[in-house]
Amino acid sequence: MEFGINAREKNGDIYYSVIWSPLAVADRREINAKVPSIAGIYEIYWMDETKRLRMFNVGQTHYGGLRSELRRLTDPELCGDLKTRKILEDNEIWYRYAPSDSSANMADVIWFFMSVYCPENPPVDHSGRYKKIFLSESGPDRLTWVQ
C-alpha cells in the first residue's frame, strides 16, 4: 500500500484520499530507520490507562521532513514544554503519517481534520482553492481514538 494524499478535483470541489502509514510506537531509532525525510502530514497519539489511543497532535511538516518532526515531537529529551514532556515520559506514544509534496493539499487536509476536531474555530486555514473539501481516510490499521 502506497501511503500519501491523493486528490481528485470535480466541479470546483476537491476530494482527498489520505492513505496512512501503519501505526507505530514512537521510538527514536525506529523513526530514524523507517520514517522518510520528506514532507507530509502526521498524527500522534498517546495510550491511556484503558489502552485507548488519545489524540495528541496533528500537523504537517515541510523543511526537515516527517522524520525530524516526528523525532522532535515524540522524544521527551527534545521537548521544552514541561506539560508535553510529562505526557511523553509517562505514556506510550504512537504515530502515523502520510507523505505529500503539495503544501496546498496538506493545508486543505489539516484544515479538514481541524474543522472536525475543533468545529467552532479551526486553528488553521485551508488553501482557498476549492468551494468544498471532502476527505476519506484509509490505512492498514483499524483505528479508534478518544478525544
Tab-separated table of C-alpha atoms in Angstrom:
chain	number	residue	atom	x	y	z
A	1	MET	CA	0.000	0.000	0.000
A	2	GLU	CA	1.395	3.390	-1.010
A	3	PHE	CA	0.981	5.968	1.794
A	4	GLY	CA	0.127	9.516	0.906
A	5	ILE	CA	-2.515	12.040	-0.074
A	6	ASN	CA	-4.394	11.629	-3.342
A	7	ALA	CA	-6.574	14.418	-4.760
A	8	ARG	CA	-9.340	14.474	-7.335
A	9	GLU	CA	-10.988	17.739	-8.400
A	10	LYS	CA	-14.567	17.848	-9.668
A	11	ASN	CA	-16.747	20.892	-10.387
A	12	GLY	CA	-14.694	23.223	-8.199
A	13	ASP	CA	-14.663	20.791	-5.240
A	14	ILE	CA	-11.774	18.605	-4.084
A	15	TYR	CA	-11.905	15.004	-2.931
A	16	TYR	CA	-8.885	13.912	-0.899
A	17	SER	CA	-7.991	10.374	-0.003
A	18	VAL	CA	-5.460	10.033	2.830
A	19	ILE	CA	-3.693	6.690	2.994
A	20	TRP	CA	-1.897	6.435	6.338
A	21	SER	CA	1.243	4.509	7.180
A	22	PRO	CA	0.840	1.719	9.739
A	23	LEU	CA	0.567	2.918	13.329
A	24	ALA	CA	3.883	2.598	15.121
A	25	VAL	CA	5.191	3.128	18.626
A	26	ALA	CA	7.389	6.220	18.753
A	27	ASP	CA	10.959	5.065	19.222
A	28	ARG	CA	13.810	7.323	18.130
A	29	ARG	CA	15.775	4.502	16.487
A	30	GLU	CA	12.738	3.185	14.609
A	31	ILE	CA	11.747	6.675	13.462
A	32	ASN	CA	15.297	7.306	12.222
A	33	ALA	CA	15.346	3.984	10.398
A	34	LYS	CA	11.839	3.849	8.905
A	35	VAL	CA	10.272	7.289	8.528
A	36	PRO	CA	11.227	9.141	5.334
A	37	SER	CA	12.735	12.604	5.485
A	38	ILE	CA	10.104	14.120	3.182
A	39	ALA	CA	7.157	16.488	3.602
A	40	GLY	CA	3.813	15.182	4.806
A	41	ILE	CA	1.129	15.104	7.462
A	42	TYR	CA	1.165	13.198	10.745
A	43	GLU	CA	-0.938	12.234	13.718
A	44	ILE	CA	0.492	11.500	17.158
A	45	TYR	CA	-1.392	9.672	19.911
A	46	TRP	CA	-0.766	8.614	23.498
A	47	MET	CA	-2.069	5.374	25.003
A	48	ASP	CA	-4.192	5.881	28.113
A	49	GLU	CA	-4.559	3.528	31.085
A	50	THR	CA	-7.532	1.766	29.418
A	51	LYS	CA	-5.390	1.008	26.326
A	52	ARG	CA	-7.164	3.562	24.152
A	53	LEU	CA	-5.348	5.945	21.864
A	54	ARG	CA	-5.861	9.627	22.600
A	55	MET	CA	-5.156	12.304	20.003
A	56	PHE	CA	-2.064	14.265	20.981
A	57	ASN	CA	-1.012	16.173	17.886
A	58	VAL	CA	-1.870	16.501	14.209
A	59	GLY	CA	0.081	18.585	11.748
A	60	GLN	CA	2.140	18.962	8.627
A	61	THR	CA	5.819	19.370	8.014
A	62	HIS	CA	7.892	20.723	5.167
A	63	TYR	CA	11.512	21.523	5.986
A	64	GLY	CA	13.374	18.612	7.547
A	65	GLY	CA	10.510	16.299	6.757
A	66	LEU	CA	8.498	13.760	8.648
A	67	ARG	CA	11.470	12.011	10.229
A	68	SER	CA	12.858	15.018	12.056
A	69	GLU	CA	9.433	16.393	13.025
A	70	LEU	CA	8.229	13.085	14.469
A	71	ARG	CA	11.510	12.700	16.348
A	72	ARG	CA	11.213	16.221	17.752
A	73	LEU	CA	7.564	15.860	18.762
A	74	THR	CA	7.777	12.391	20.342
A	75	ASP	CA	11.114	12.489	22.182
A	76	PRO	CA	10.883	13.902	25.741
A	77	GLU	CA	14.583	14.816	25.611
A	78	LEU	CA	13.885	17.178	22.692
A	79	CYS	CA	10.769	18.736	24.241
A	80	GLY	CA	10.980	22.094	26.001
A	81	ASP	CA	7.396	22.252	27.298
A	82	LEU	CA	7.087	20.626	30.749
A	83	LYS	CA	3.441	19.530	30.355
A	84	THR	CA	4.152	17.916	26.986
A	85	ARG	CA	7.341	16.318	28.297
A	86	LYS	CA	5.368	14.703	31.133
A	87	ILE	CA	2.878	13.172	28.667
A	88	LEU	CA	5.753	11.869	26.524
A	89	GLU	CA	7.599	10.397	29.514
A	90	ASP	CA	4.573	8.819	31.213
A	91	ASN	CA	2.771	7.284	28.226
A	92	GLU	CA	3.320	5.078	25.225
A	93	ILE	CA	3.333	7.361	22.162
A	94	TRP	CA	2.114	6.233	18.736
A	95	TYR	CA	2.233	7.919	15.327
A	96	ARG	CA	1.279	7.551	11.694
A	97	TYR	CA	1.982	9.684	8.634
A	98	ALA	CA	1.091	10.312	5.008
A	99	PRO	CA	3.678	11.885	2.682
A	100	SER	CA	2.761	14.708	0.314
A	101	ASP	CA	4.722	17.023	-1.942
A	102	SER	CA	1.962	19.665	-2.051
A	103	SER	CA	1.821	22.339	0.657
A	104	ALA	CA	-1.630	23.424	-0.526
A	105	ASN	CA	-3.019	19.870	-0.357
A	106	MET	CA	-1.571	19.414	3.141
A	107	ALA	CA	-3.151	22.722	4.229
A	108	ASP	CA	-6.562	21.544	2.966
A	109	VAL	CA	-6.279	18.164	4.676
A	110	ILE	CA	-5.094	19.590	8.005
A	111	TRP	CA	-7.868	22.207	7.841
A	112	PHE	CA	-10.410	19.428	7.256
A	113	PHE	CA	-9.157	17.471	10.289
A	114	MET	CA	-9.088	20.556	12.483
A	115	SER	CA	-12.594	21.584	11.385
A	116	VAL	CA	-13.768	18.158	12.591
A	117	TYR	CA	-11.724	18.222	15.826
A	118	CYS	CA	-12.422	21.917	16.591
A	119	PRO	CA	-15.578	22.740	14.587
A	120	GLU	CA	-16.243	26.030	16.385
A	121	ASN	CA	-12.868	27.532	15.465
A	122	PRO	CA	-10.390	25.577	13.325
A	123	PRO	CA	-6.902	26.941	14.180
A	124	VAL	CA	-5.623	26.708	10.587
A	125	ASP	CA	-6.768	27.894	7.164
A	126	HIS	CA	-7.300	25.843	4.022
A	127	SER	CA	-5.691	26.770	0.714
A	128	GLY	CA	-8.748	28.658	-0.564
A	129	ARG	CA	-8.617	26.907	-3.934
A	130	TYR	CA	-11.909	24.953	-3.712
A	131	LYS	CA	-15.568	25.544	-2.883
A	132	LYS	CA	-15.837	22.378	-0.775
A	133	ILE	CA	-13.324	19.906	0.617
A	134	PHE	CA	-14.159	16.228	1.059
A	135	LEU	CA	-11.904	13.631	2.639
A	136	SER	CA	-11.705	9.899	3.169
A	137	GLU	CA	-9.060	8.003	5.143
A	138	SER	CA	-7.672	4.513	4.956
A	139	GLY	CA	-4.717	2.615	6.307
A	140	PRO	CA	-3.578	-0.809	7.365
A	141	ASP	CA	-4.771	-0.362	10.976
A	142	ARG	CA	-8.248	-0.149	12.373
A	143	LEU	CA	-8.036	2.977	14.467
A	144	THR	CA	-10.462	4.254	17.072
A	145	TRP	CA	-9.238	7.090	19.189
A	146	VAL	CA	-10.665	9.140	22.043
A	147	GLN	CA	-10.523	12.946	22.296
